[in-house]
Amino acid sequence: MKKALLFLLSFICIQVHSQQELPQDYFENPLNVPIVLAGTFGELRSNHFHSGLDIKTQQREGLEVNAAAEGYISRINIQHYGYGKALYIQHPNGYTTVYGHLQKLSPKLKDYLRKQQYAKESYEIELFPEPGELKVEKGELIAYSGNTGGSGGPHLHFEIRDGSQRPMNAQLFGLDVADSKPPIIQGIFAYPIGEDAHVNNSQNRQKLKLIPQNDGTFAVPEVEACGEIGFGITTVDQQDGAYNQNGVFKIESILNGEEVFEIKFEKFSFAETRHLNQLIDYEYYMSNRSRIQRLYKTPSNPLSIYGNMQNEGLLNIKDSLDYQYTIRVTDLKGNEKLIRIPIKGQISDKIVKREKLETEYLASSDNGLSAKGGKMDVYIPGGSLYNDTYLDINFSDDVVTVHRDEIPLHKNFTIGFDVSDLSEEDKAKTFIARVSDNGRLNYSTTYKKGNRFTTGTRTFGNYRLAQDTNAPSVRPVNFYDGQWISGNETLKVKISDDLSGIQDFRATVNGKFILMEYEYKNNTLTHYFSDDVVTETENDLKIIVNDNVGNTTTYTAKFFRK
């Protein structure tokens, strides 16, 4: 007992010491405007936690982005999706800062990037400059804010990572964000967990009524329960100057004055981020588009964001006993909301039983599952599911249905089709598609080997073979064939594909490669004449666009420049 107490005290001291050691004046605001957040660290996103701060750029692009501290550019990553144009700075104190969704880089960095892109003849590129090759000073201009990649609007994605490249909450480093608003509580839920557990005469998830109190807290009508139960909460936070519903910093729960659960968004690793789907009620989210955070830890959940816990946050409610359960939600400025839930232990003899799905297909979380029907098959490897689960799997006509998208998957499972009945010509244009609820066909990356086509996916649903025989479309935006465009700063075209989607493209002028930036959100390719590769008066443009099954469009035009 004494050793355990000493260990606990040592651990607490280490944690407090580590918290105090985070540099508070080392990093500065990377923008020249006050920090107003469109997204917070640890915010719950689709299949991942948000790894940084989304800083608003006043609904526009082109704001100066400055180095948050001295260091050197350690990585430049340019991609169509994800962070779009992104810079990484390695700092002498061991931390890394990340700047994403950039519009363009500073002149010095842009010249370095362009040389590498033209050498590799590729817009998408990942570079790792030598240490010290591209030094930057604190406050030095490194880029301009934008809306590239997976951004849903103009903003700067900013991260601070530790020496192991784990993202950390940048607000813990002293970056000031005005916040006088307490978190917003949207819903409280109770979950009977144990085999015989029940809440308010039911073994199913129960939404509880929230009653606002005069002191700003919430009360919940007395809950009658028995057995092992847990709670869940839907909650968001807002900072000053914005209406965005962002993530909260900390959630705690207390039972009869003793803390039984804590979750805190200080740091996590990218390797664990998909386990967010074990933190939330995934089935509820897919049905209601609202994320309930469980205030208890599921058995296979390895997330490191949990703090103090007793019995994994679960409550053992006994008959004839009374309990007071309190939930505290806090933001980084100390604003908080309290929810008080009285619980009466009471065995009920009129219980609504939980529905139990039992099918012929029981997928083990450890060993997975194989199933076959006609010329279609499914293989779910061990480790794909978080729990042993009965699945609805049906093979009918040319469609395979693998359950419904209400169960999260951690790893890909495989769907296979025998295509021996197809001609070679048809095989070339055929792909595996996921069928959405409205019947739309969505390309799923298809691997072709002889008479067998397969796809790997982490989404349950309906899959079938589909054919795409239409080539992509290409049309000019700011010029026409034979036009003089001496005054243009750019050359723009729209590219699109109606089914399998764009795979790649290549553009040349007078037979020489030109760089074109692809913005998938508006299907636009853009060439900047400032690259100085178009130097002739008369120019022959050629753009080749391929879709995912090999349909090709070649667009040609002539333009003139002085």
Coordinates of C-alpha atoms in Angstrom, one line a residue:
M1 CA 0.0 0.0 0.0
K2 CA 2.8 2.4 0.9
K3 CA 4.7 1.6 -2.3
A4 CA 1.5 2.2 -4.3
L5 CA 1.0 5.6 -2.6
L6 CA 4.6 6.6 -3.3
F7 CA 4.3 5.6 -6.9
L8 CA 1.0 7.6 -7.2
L9 CA 2.6 10.7 -5.6
S10 CA 5.7 10.4 -7.9
F11 CA 3.5 10.1 -11.0
I12 CA 1.5 13.2 -10.0
C13 CA 4.7 15.2 -9.4
I14 CA 6.1 14.2 -12.8
Q15 CA 2.8 15.2 -14.5
V16 CA 2.7 18.6 -12.7
H17 CA 6.4 19.2 -13.4
S18 CA 6.0 18.3 -17.1
Q19 CA 3.0 20.6 -17.3
Q20 CA 5.0 23.5 -15.8
E21 CA 7.9 22.8 -18.2
L22 CA 5.9 23.6 -21.3
P23 CA 7.4 26.8 -22.7
Q24 CA 4.9 29.6 -22.3
D25 CA 6.6 32.4 -24.2
Y26 CA 8.4 30.4 -26.8
F27 CA 5.8 30.2 -29.6
E28 CA 3.8 33.2 -30.9
N29 CA 0.6 33.6 -32.8
P30 CA 1.5 32.6 -36.4
L31 CA -0.9 35.2 -37.8
N32 CA -1.0 39.0 -37.5
V33 CA -4.6 38.9 -36.3
P34 CA -6.0 37.8 -32.9
I35 CA -6.6 34.1 -32.6
V36 CA -10.2 33.2 -33.1
L37 CA -10.9 29.5 -33.4
A38 CA -12.9 27.6 -35.9
G39 CA -11.7 24.4 -34.4
T40 CA -9.9 23.3 -31.2
F41 CA -7.4 20.6 -30.3
G42 CA -8.9 17.2 -29.8
E43 CA -12.2 18.1 -31.4
L44 CA -14.2 15.1 -32.5
R45 CA -14.0 14.7 -36.3
S46 CA -14.8 11.9 -38.7
N47 CA -12.7 8.9 -37.6
H48 CA -10.1 11.1 -35.9
F49 CA -9.3 13.7 -33.3
H50 CA -8.5 17.2 -34.6
S51 CA -4.7 17.6 -34.1
G52 CA -4.4 21.3 -34.0
L53 CA -6.0 24.7 -33.8
D54 CA -8.0 26.0 -36.8
I55 CA -7.4 29.7 -36.7
K56 CA -9.9 32.0 -38.5
T57 CA -8.5 34.2 -41.3
Q58 CA -11.4 36.7 -41.4
Q59 CA -13.1 34.7 -44.1
R60 CA -10.4 35.4 -46.6
E61 CA -7.2 33.9 -48.0
G62 CA -3.7 35.5 -48.3
L63 CA -3.0 36.5 -44.7
E64 CA 0.6 36.4 -43.8
V65 CA 1.7 33.3 -41.9
N66 CA 4.8 33.7 -39.8
A67 CA 7.1 31.2 -38.1
A68 CA 5.8 30.7 -34.5
A69 CA 9.5 30.4 -33.4
E70 CA 13.0 30.1 -34.8
G71 CA 14.0 26.9 -36.5
Y72 CA 14.3 25.3 -39.9
I73 CA 11.9 23.9 -42.5
S74 CA 12.0 20.2 -41.9
R75 CA 9.2 19.1 -44.2
I76 CA 7.2 20.5 -47.1
N77 CA 4.1 18.4 -48.0
I78 CA 2.0 19.4 -51.0
Q79 CA -1.1 17.2 -51.7
H80 CA -4.5 17.5 -53.2
Y81 CA -6.3 16.5 -50.0
G82 CA -5.6 16.5 -46.3
Y83 CA -3.6 19.6 -45.3
G84 CA -3.2 20.7 -48.9
K85 CA 0.0 22.9 -48.9
A86 CA 1.7 22.4 -45.5
L87 CA 5.0 23.4 -43.9
Y88 CA 6.7 21.9 -40.9
I89 CA 9.3 23.8 -38.8
Q90 CA 11.7 22.0 -36.5
H91 CA 12.6 24.1 -33.5
P92 CA 15.8 24.0 -31.3
N93 CA 13.7 23.0 -28.2
G94 CA 12.6 19.8 -29.8
Y95 CA 9.1 20.8 -30.8
T96 CA 7.7 20.9 -34.3
T97 CA 5.1 23.4 -35.6
V98 CA 2.8 22.6 -38.5
Y99 CA 1.0 25.1 -40.8
G100 CA -1.7 23.7 -43.1
H101 CA -4.2 24.6 -45.9
L102 CA -1.8 27.3 -47.2
Q103 CA -2.5 29.3 -50.3
K104 CA 1.2 29.7 -51.3
L105 CA 4.6 29.7 -49.7
S106 CA 6.9 32.7 -49.1
P107 CA 9.0 33.6 -52.2
K108 CA 12.1 31.9 -50.7
L109 CA 10.3 28.7 -50.0
K110 CA 8.2 28.8 -53.1
D111 CA 11.3 29.0 -55.3
Y112 CA 12.8 25.9 -53.5
L113 CA 9.5 24.0 -53.9
R114 CA 9.0 24.9 -57.6
K115 CA 12.4 23.6 -58.5
Q116 CA 11.7 20.3 -56.9
Q117 CA 8.2 20.0 -58.4
Y118 CA 9.5 20.7 -61.9
A119 CA 12.4 18.3 -61.4
K120 CA 9.9 15.6 -60.5
E121 CA 7.2 16.8 -62.8
S122 CA 4.6 16.5 -60.1
Y123 CA 2.4 19.0 -58.1
E124 CA 2.0 16.5 -55.2
I125 CA 5.4 16.2 -53.5
E126 CA 6.9 15.6 -50.1
L127 CA 10.2 17.2 -49.3
F128 CA 12.6 16.9 -46.3
P129 CA 15.2 19.7 -46.5
E130 CA 18.5 19.1 -44.7
P131 CA 18.6 20.5 -41.2
G132 CA 19.6 24.2 -41.4
E133 CA 19.1 24.3 -45.2
L134 CA 16.0 26.5 -44.9
K135 CA 16.4 28.4 -41.7
V136 CA 13.6 30.7 -40.4
E137 CA 13.5 33.3 -37.6
K138 CA 10.7 33.8 -35.2
G139 CA 8.0 36.0 -36.8
E140 CA 9.5 35.5 -40.3
L141 CA 7.0 35.3 -43.2
I142 CA 6.8 31.7 -44.4
A143 CA 3.5 31.5 -46.3
Y144 CA 0.1 32.9 -46.9
S145 CA -3.1 31.4 -45.5
G146 CA -5.4 29.6 -47.8
N147 CA -8.1 27.0 -48.3
T148 CA -6.2 24.1 -49.9
G149 CA -6.6 20.4 -49.2
G150 CA -9.5 19.2 -47.1
S151 CA -10.3 22.6 -45.7
G152 CA -14.0 23.5 -45.6
G153 CA -13.2 27.3 -45.7
P154 CA -10.3 29.7 -45.4
H155 CA -8.3 29.2 -42.2
L156 CA -4.9 28.2 -40.9
H157 CA -4.5 24.8 -39.4
F158 CA -1.7 25.2 -36.7
E159 CA -0.1 22.4 -34.7
I160 CA 2.6 22.0 -32.1
R161 CA 4.1 18.5 -31.9
D162 CA 6.5 17.0 -29.3
G163 CA 9.7 15.2 -30.1
S164 CA 7.9 12.0 -30.9
Q165 CA 5.6 13.9 -33.4
R166 CA 2.6 13.6 -31.2
P167 CA 0.3 16.6 -31.5
M168 CA -0.2 18.7 -28.4
N169 CA -2.8 21.2 -27.4
A170 CA -1.2 24.5 -28.6
Q171 CA -3.2 26.5 -26.1
L172 CA -1.1 24.9 -23.3
F173 CA 1.9 26.8 -24.6
G174 CA 0.5 30.2 -23.7
L175 CA -1.2 31.1 -27.0
D176 CA -4.0 33.4 -25.9
V177 CA -7.5 32.7 -27.1
A178 CA -10.2 34.9 -25.7
D179 CA -12.9 32.7 -24.1
S180 CA -15.4 33.9 -21.6
K181 CA -18.1 31.3 -22.5
P182 CA -18.7 28.1 -20.6
P183 CA -19.2 24.9 -22.6
I184 CA -22.6 24.0 -24.0
I185 CA -24.3 20.9 -22.9
Q186 CA -26.5 19.4 -25.6
G187 CA -27.5 16.0 -24.3
I188 CA -27.0 13.5 -21.5
F189 CA -27.5 9.7 -22.0
A190 CA -27.5 6.7 -19.8
Y191 CA -26.3 3.2 -20.9
P192 CA -27.2 -0.1 -19.2
I193 CA -24.0 -2.1 -19.6
G194 CA -24.3 -5.2 -17.5
E195 CA -26.3 -8.2 -18.6
D196 CA -29.1 -7.5 -16.2
A197 CA -28.6 -3.7 -15.9
H198 CA -31.4 -1.3 -16.6
V199 CA -32.1 2.4 -16.5
N200 CA -35.6 3.8 -16.2
N201 CA -37.1 0.3 -16.8
S202 CA -35.1 -0.3 -20.0
Q203 CA -31.9 -2.0 -21.1
N204 CA -31.5 0.4 -24.0
R205 CA -29.7 3.7 -24.2
Q206 CA -31.8 6.4 -22.5
K207 CA -31.7 10.1 -23.3
L208 CA -32.2 12.1 -20.1
K209 CA -34.0 15.4 -19.7
L210 CA -31.8 18.4 -18.9
I211 CA -33.3 21.0 -16.6
P212 CA -31.5 24.4 -16.6
Q213 CA -30.9 25.8 -13.1
N214 CA -30.8 29.5 -12.0
D215 CA -27.1 29.1 -11.1
G216 CA -26.1 28.0 -14.7
T217 CA -25.9 24.3 -13.9
F218 CA -28.2 21.5 -15.1
A219 CA -30.2 19.0 -13.2
V220 CA -31.6 15.7 -14.4
P221 CA -34.8 14.1 -13.0
E222 CA -34.0 11.2 -10.7
V223 CA -32.8 8.1 -12.6
E224 CA -33.9 4.7 -11.5
A225 CA -31.3 2.1 -12.3
C226 CA -29.7 -1.1 -11.2
G227 CA -26.6 -3.0 -12.2
E228 CA -23.5 -1.7 -14.1
I229 CA -24.3 1.5 -16.0
G230 CA -22.4 4.3 -17.8
F231 CA -23.2 7.8 -19.0
G232 CA -22.5 9.7 -22.2
I233 CA -22.6 13.4 -23.1
T234 CA -22.9 15.6 -26.2
T235 CA -21.1 18.8 -25.5
V236 CA -19.3 21.6 -27.4
D237 CA -17.4 24.8 -26.6
Q238 CA -17.4 28.2 -28.1
Q239 CA -14.7 30.9 -27.8
D240 CA -15.2 34.6 -28.0
G241 CA -15.7 36.1 -31.4
A242 CA -17.0 33.0 -33.1
Y243 CA -20.1 30.8 -33.2
N244 CA -18.3 27.6 -34.2
Q245 CA -19.2 24.7 -32.1
N246 CA -15.7 23.4 -31.0
G247 CA -14.5 20.6 -28.8
V248 CA -14.2 20.9 -25.1
F249 CA -10.9 20.5 -23.1
K250 CA -11.9 18.3 -20.1
I251 CA -14.8 16.2 -18.9
E252 CA -14.9 14.7 -15.4
S253 CA -17.5 12.7 -13.5
I254 CA -17.9 12.4 -9.8
L255 CA -19.9 9.8 -7.9
N256 CA -20.9 10.7 -4.3
G257 CA -18.0 13.2 -4.1
E258 CA -15.3 10.9 -5.5
E259 CA -13.9 11.2 -9.0
V260 CA -14.6 8.2 -11.2
F261 CA -13.7 9.4 -14.7
E262 CA -11.6 12.0 -16.5
I263 CA -10.8 12.7 -20.1
K264 CA -8.5 15.6 -21.0
F265 CA -7.4 16.7 -24.5
E266 CA -3.7 17.6 -24.0
K267 CA -1.9 15.2 -26.3
F268 CA -2.4 12.1 -28.3
S269 CA -0.6 10.1 -31.0
F270 CA -1.7 9.6 -34.6
A271 CA -1.5 5.9 -34.1
E272 CA -4.4 6.0 -31.7
T273 CA -6.6 8.7 -33.2
R274 CA -9.0 6.3 -35.1
H275 CA -9.9 4.8 -31.7
L276 CA -12.1 7.9 -31.3
N277 CA -14.8 5.5 -32.6
Q278 CA -14.5 3.7 -29.3
L279 CA -14.9 7.0 -27.4
I280 CA -18.1 7.9 -29.1
D281 CA -21.4 6.0 -29.7
Y282 CA -20.7 5.3 -33.3
E283 CA -24.2 3.9 -34.1
Y284 CA -25.9 7.0 -32.6
Y285 CA -23.6 9.3 -34.6
M286 CA -24.4 7.5 -37.9
S287 CA -28.1 7.8 -37.2
N288 CA -28.2 11.3 -35.7
R289 CA -25.0 13.0 -36.8
S290 CA -24.3 13.9 -33.1
R291 CA -21.4 12.5 -31.2
I292 CA -22.0 11.2 -27.7
Q293 CA -18.8 10.9 -25.7
R294 CA -18.9 7.9 -23.5
L295 CA -18.0 8.7 -19.9
Y296 CA -16.6 5.2 -19.4
K297 CA -13.9 3.3 -21.2
T298 CA -14.8 0.3 -23.4
P299 CA -12.7 -2.9 -22.9
S300 CA -10.5 -2.7 -26.0
N301 CA -10.0 1.1 -25.9
P302 CA -6.3 2.1 -25.8
L303 CA -6.7 5.9 -25.9
S304 CA -4.2 7.8 -23.8
I305 CA -6.4 10.8 -23.2
Y306 CA -8.0 9.2 -20.1
G307 CA -7.0 10.4 -16.6
N308 CA -8.3 9.3 -13.2
M309 CA -10.7 6.4 -13.4
Q310 CA -12.4 3.9 -11.2
N311 CA -13.9 0.8 -12.7
E312 CA -13.2 2.3 -16.1
G313 CA -15.8 5.0 -15.3
L314 CA -18.7 2.5 -14.9
L315 CA -21.1 2.6 -12.0
N316 CA -22.3 -0.4 -10.0
I317 CA -25.8 0.7 -8.9
K318 CA -27.2 -1.4 -6.1
D319 CA -30.8 -1.8 -5.2
S320 CA -32.2 0.5 -2.5
L321 CA -29.2 2.8 -2.4
D322 CA -29.1 6.5 -3.5
Y323 CA -26.3 8.1 -5.5
Q324 CA -25.3 11.6 -6.6
Y325 CA -23.6 11.6 -10.0
T326 CA -22.0 14.9 -11.2
I327 CA -20.5 15.7 -14.6
R328 CA -18.1 18.6 -15.0
V329 CA -17.2 20.0 -18.4
T330 CA -14.4 22.5 -18.5
D331 CA -12.6 24.6 -21.2
L332 CA -9.0 25.8 -21.1
K333 CA -10.0 29.2 -19.5
G334 CA -11.6 27.4 -16.6
N335 CA -15.2 28.1 -17.7
E336 CA -17.3 25.1 -16.7
K337 CA -20.7 23.5 -16.7
L338 CA -22.1 21.1 -14.1
I339 CA -24.8 18.5 -14.6
R340 CA -26.2 16.8 -11.5
I341 CA -27.9 13.5 -11.8
P342 CA -29.5 11.8 -8.8
I343 CA -29.7 8.0 -9.1
K344 CA -32.0 5.7 -7.1
G345 CA -31.0 2.1 -7.0
Q346 CA -34.1 0.1 -7.8
I347 CA -34.6 -3.3 -9.3
S348 CA -37.5 -3.3 -11.9
D349 CA -39.6 -6.3 -12.9
K350 CA -41.0 -4.5 -16.0
I351 CA -37.9 -4.0 -18.2
V352 CA -37.8 -3.3 -21.9
K353 CA -35.1 -5.8 -23.0
R354 CA -32.3 -4.7 -25.3
E355 CA -32.6 -6.0 -28.8
K356 CA -30.1 -8.8 -29.6
L357 CA -29.1 -9.4 -33.2
E358 CA -28.0 -12.9 -34.0
T359 CA -27.2 -14.0 -37.5
E360 CA -25.2 -16.8 -39.0
Y361 CA -22.2 -14.5 -39.2
L362 CA -20.4 -13.9 -35.9
A363 CA -17.3 -11.8 -36.5
S364 CA -14.6 -12.2 -33.9
S365 CA -12.6 -9.1 -33.0
D366 CA -9.5 -11.4 -32.8
N367 CA -10.0 -13.9 -35.6
G368 CA -12.3 -12.1 -38.1
L369 CA -14.7 -13.8 -40.5
S370 CA -14.9 -15.1 -44.1
A371 CA -18.1 -15.4 -46.1
K372 CA -18.9 -16.3 -49.7
G373 CA -22.0 -16.2 -51.9
G374 CA -22.1 -16.9 -55.6
K375 CA -19.2 -15.0 -57.2
M376 CA -18.8 -12.6 -54.3
D377 CA -16.9 -13.0 -51.1
V378 CA -16.0 -11.1 -47.9
Y379 CA -13.0 -11.3 -45.6
I380 CA -12.9 -9.4 -42.3
P381 CA -9.5 -9.9 -40.7
G382 CA -8.9 -10.1 -37.0
G383 CA -8.4 -6.6 -35.5
S384 CA -10.9 -5.0 -37.8
L385 CA -13.7 -4.9 -35.2
Y386 CA -13.4 -3.6 -31.7
N387 CA -15.9 -6.3 -30.3
D388 CA -17.2 -9.7 -31.3
T389 CA -20.2 -8.8 -33.5
Y390 CA -23.1 -10.5 -35.3
L391 CA -23.3 -9.1 -38.9
D392 CA -25.9 -9.1 -41.5
I393 CA -24.2 -10.3 -44.7
N394 CA -26.2 -10.9 -47.9
F395 CA -25.3 -11.9 -51.4
S396 CA -28.0 -11.1 -53.9
D397 CA -27.7 -10.7 -57.7
D398 CA -24.6 -8.5 -58.2
V399 CA -24.7 -6.8 -54.8
V400 CA -23.0 -7.8 -51.6
T401 CA -24.4 -6.2 -48.4
V402 CA -22.1 -6.2 -45.4
H403 CA -24.2 -5.1 -42.5
R404 CA -24.8 -1.3 -42.2
D405 CA -22.5 1.6 -41.5
E406 CA -23.3 1.7 -37.8
I407 CA -20.4 -0.3 -36.5
P408 CA -16.9 1.2 -36.7
L409 CA -14.0 -0.7 -38.3
H410 CA -10.4 -0.2 -37.3
K411 CA -8.8 -2.0 -40.3
N412 CA -9.8 -2.6 -43.9
F413 CA -11.9 -5.7 -44.7
T414 CA -11.9 -7.1 -48.3
I415 CA -14.7 -7.6 -50.7
G416 CA -14.0 -9.8 -53.8
F417 CA -15.7 -10.4 -57.1
D418 CA -15.2 -13.1 -59.7
V419 CA -15.3 -11.3 -63.0
S420 CA -14.6 -14.3 -65.3
D421 CA -17.9 -13.7 -67.1
L422 CA -16.6 -10.3 -68.3
S423 CA -14.8 -9.7 -71.5
E424 CA -11.3 -8.1 -71.3
E425 CA -12.7 -4.9 -72.7
D426 CA -15.4 -4.8 -70.0
K427 CA -13.0 -5.7 -67.2
A428 CA -10.9 -2.6 -68.1
K429 CA -13.9 -0.3 -67.5
T430 CA -15.3 -2.1 -64.5
F431 CA -14.7 -1.2 -60.8
I432 CA -16.1 -1.9 -57.4
A433 CA -18.5 0.7 -56.2
R434 CA -20.0 1.5 -52.8
V435 CA -23.7 2.1 -53.2
S436 CA -24.9 5.1 -51.0
D437 CA -28.3 5.3 -49.4
N438 CA -29.6 7.4 -52.3
G439 CA -28.3 4.9 -54.9
R440 CA -25.2 6.9 -55.9
L441 CA -22.2 4.8 -57.0
N442 CA -18.9 5.8 -55.3
Y443 CA -15.6 4.5 -56.6
S444 CA -13.8 2.2 -54.1
T445 CA -10.2 1.6 -54.9
T446 CA -10.2 -1.5 -57.0
Y447 CA -7.4 -4.0 -57.4
K448 CA -7.5 -6.2 -60.5
K449 CA -5.7 -9.5 -60.8
G450 CA -6.9 -11.8 -63.6
N451 CA -10.5 -12.7 -63.0
R452 CA -10.6 -11.4 -59.5
F453 CA -11.4 -7.8 -58.4
T454 CA -11.0 -6.8 -54.8
T455 CA -11.4 -3.6 -52.7
G456 CA -10.3 -2.8 -49.2
T457 CA -12.6 -0.6 -47.1
R458 CA -13.4 0.4 -43.6
T459 CA -17.1 1.2 -44.2
F460 CA -19.9 -1.4 -44.1
G461 CA -22.7 -1.2 -46.6
N462 CA -23.7 -2.2 -50.1
Y463 CA -21.0 -2.9 -52.8
R464 CA -21.4 -3.9 -56.5
L465 CA -19.5 -3.9 -59.8
A466 CA -20.0 -0.9 -62.0
Q467 CA -18.8 0.3 -65.4
D468 CA -17.5 3.6 -66.4
T469 CA -17.2 4.1 -70.2
N470 CA -17.2 7.9 -70.2
A471 CA -14.0 9.9 -70.4
P472 CA -13.4 12.9 -68.1
S473 CA -14.4 16.3 -69.3
V474 CA -12.0 19.2 -69.7
R475 CA -13.0 22.8 -70.4
P476 CA -11.1 26.1 -70.3
V477 CA -12.1 28.7 -67.7
N478 CA -10.2 32.0 -68.4
F479 CA -9.2 31.6 -72.1
Y480 CA -10.3 30.1 -75.3
D481 CA -8.6 28.4 -78.2
G482 CA -6.5 30.9 -80.3
Q483 CA -6.8 33.7 -77.7
W484 CA -4.2 36.3 -76.8
I485 CA -3.8 36.1 -73.0
S486 CA -0.9 38.4 -72.3
G487 CA -2.7 39.9 -69.4
N488 CA -3.5 36.6 -67.7
E489 CA -1.6 35.7 -64.5
T490 CA -3.0 32.2 -64.7
L491 CA -4.2 29.5 -67.0
K492 CA -7.3 27.7 -65.6
V493 CA -9.3 24.7 -66.8
K494 CA -12.0 22.6 -65.2
I495 CA -11.7 18.8 -65.1
S496 CA -14.4 16.4 -63.9
D497 CA -15.5 12.8 -64.2
D498 CA -19.0 11.6 -63.7
L499 CA -18.4 8.2 -62.1
S500 CA -15.1 6.6 -61.3
G501 CA -13.3 9.9 -60.6
I502 CA -10.1 11.6 -61.6
Q503 CA -7.0 9.5 -61.2
D504 CA -4.3 11.8 -62.7
F505 CA -3.5 14.5 -65.2
R506 CA -0.5 16.0 -67.1
A507 CA -0.1 19.3 -68.8
T508 CA 2.5 20.5 -71.3
V509 CA 3.0 23.7 -73.3
N510 CA 5.0 23.2 -76.6
G511 CA 5.9 19.7 -75.3
K512 CA 7.4 21.0 -72.0
F513 CA 5.8 20.0 -68.7
I514 CA 4.0 22.8 -66.8
L515 CA 2.9 22.6 -63.2
M516 CA -0.9 22.8 -62.6
E517 CA -2.3 23.0 -59.1
Y518 CA -5.4 20.8 -58.6
E519 CA -8.2 22.1 -56.4
Y520 CA -10.6 19.2 -56.1
K521 CA -13.3 21.2 -54.3
N522 CA -14.0 23.2 -57.4
N523 CA -12.4 20.8 -60.0
T524 CA -9.9 23.4 -61.2
L525 CA -6.4 23.1 -62.6
T526 CA -4.4 26.3 -62.4
H527 CA -1.0 27.2 -63.9
Y528 CA 0.8 30.3 -62.8
F529 CA 2.7 32.1 -65.5
S530 CA 5.0 33.4 -62.8
D531 CA 6.7 30.0 -63.0
D532 CA 8.4 31.4 -66.2
V533 CA 8.3 28.2 -68.1
V534 CA 5.9 29.6 -70.8
T535 CA 8.2 31.9 -72.7
E536 CA 7.1 31.6 -76.4
T537 CA 4.6 33.9 -78.1
E538 CA 2.7 31.1 -79.8
N539 CA 1.9 28.2 -77.4
D540 CA 0.4 24.8 -77.8
L541 CA -1.3 23.5 -74.7
K542 CA -2.0 19.8 -74.1
I543 CA -3.7 18.4 -71.1
I544 CA -4.2 14.6 -70.6
V545 CA -6.7 13.6 -67.9
N546 CA -7.3 10.0 -66.9
D547 CA -10.1 8.6 -64.7
N548 CA -9.8 5.6 -62.3
V549 CA -10.6 3.0 -65.0
G550 CA -8.3 4.4 -67.7
N551 CA -10.7 6.5 -69.7
T552 CA -8.6 9.3 -71.2
T553 CA -9.4 12.8 -72.5
T554 CA -6.7 14.8 -74.3
Y555 CA -7.5 18.5 -74.5
T556 CA -5.5 20.8 -76.8
A557 CA -5.6 24.5 -77.5
K558 CA -3.4 27.3 -78.8
F559 CA -2.9 30.6 -77.0
F560 CA -0.6 33.6 -77.5
R561 CA 1.4 35.7 -75.1
K562 CA 3.8 38.6 -75.4

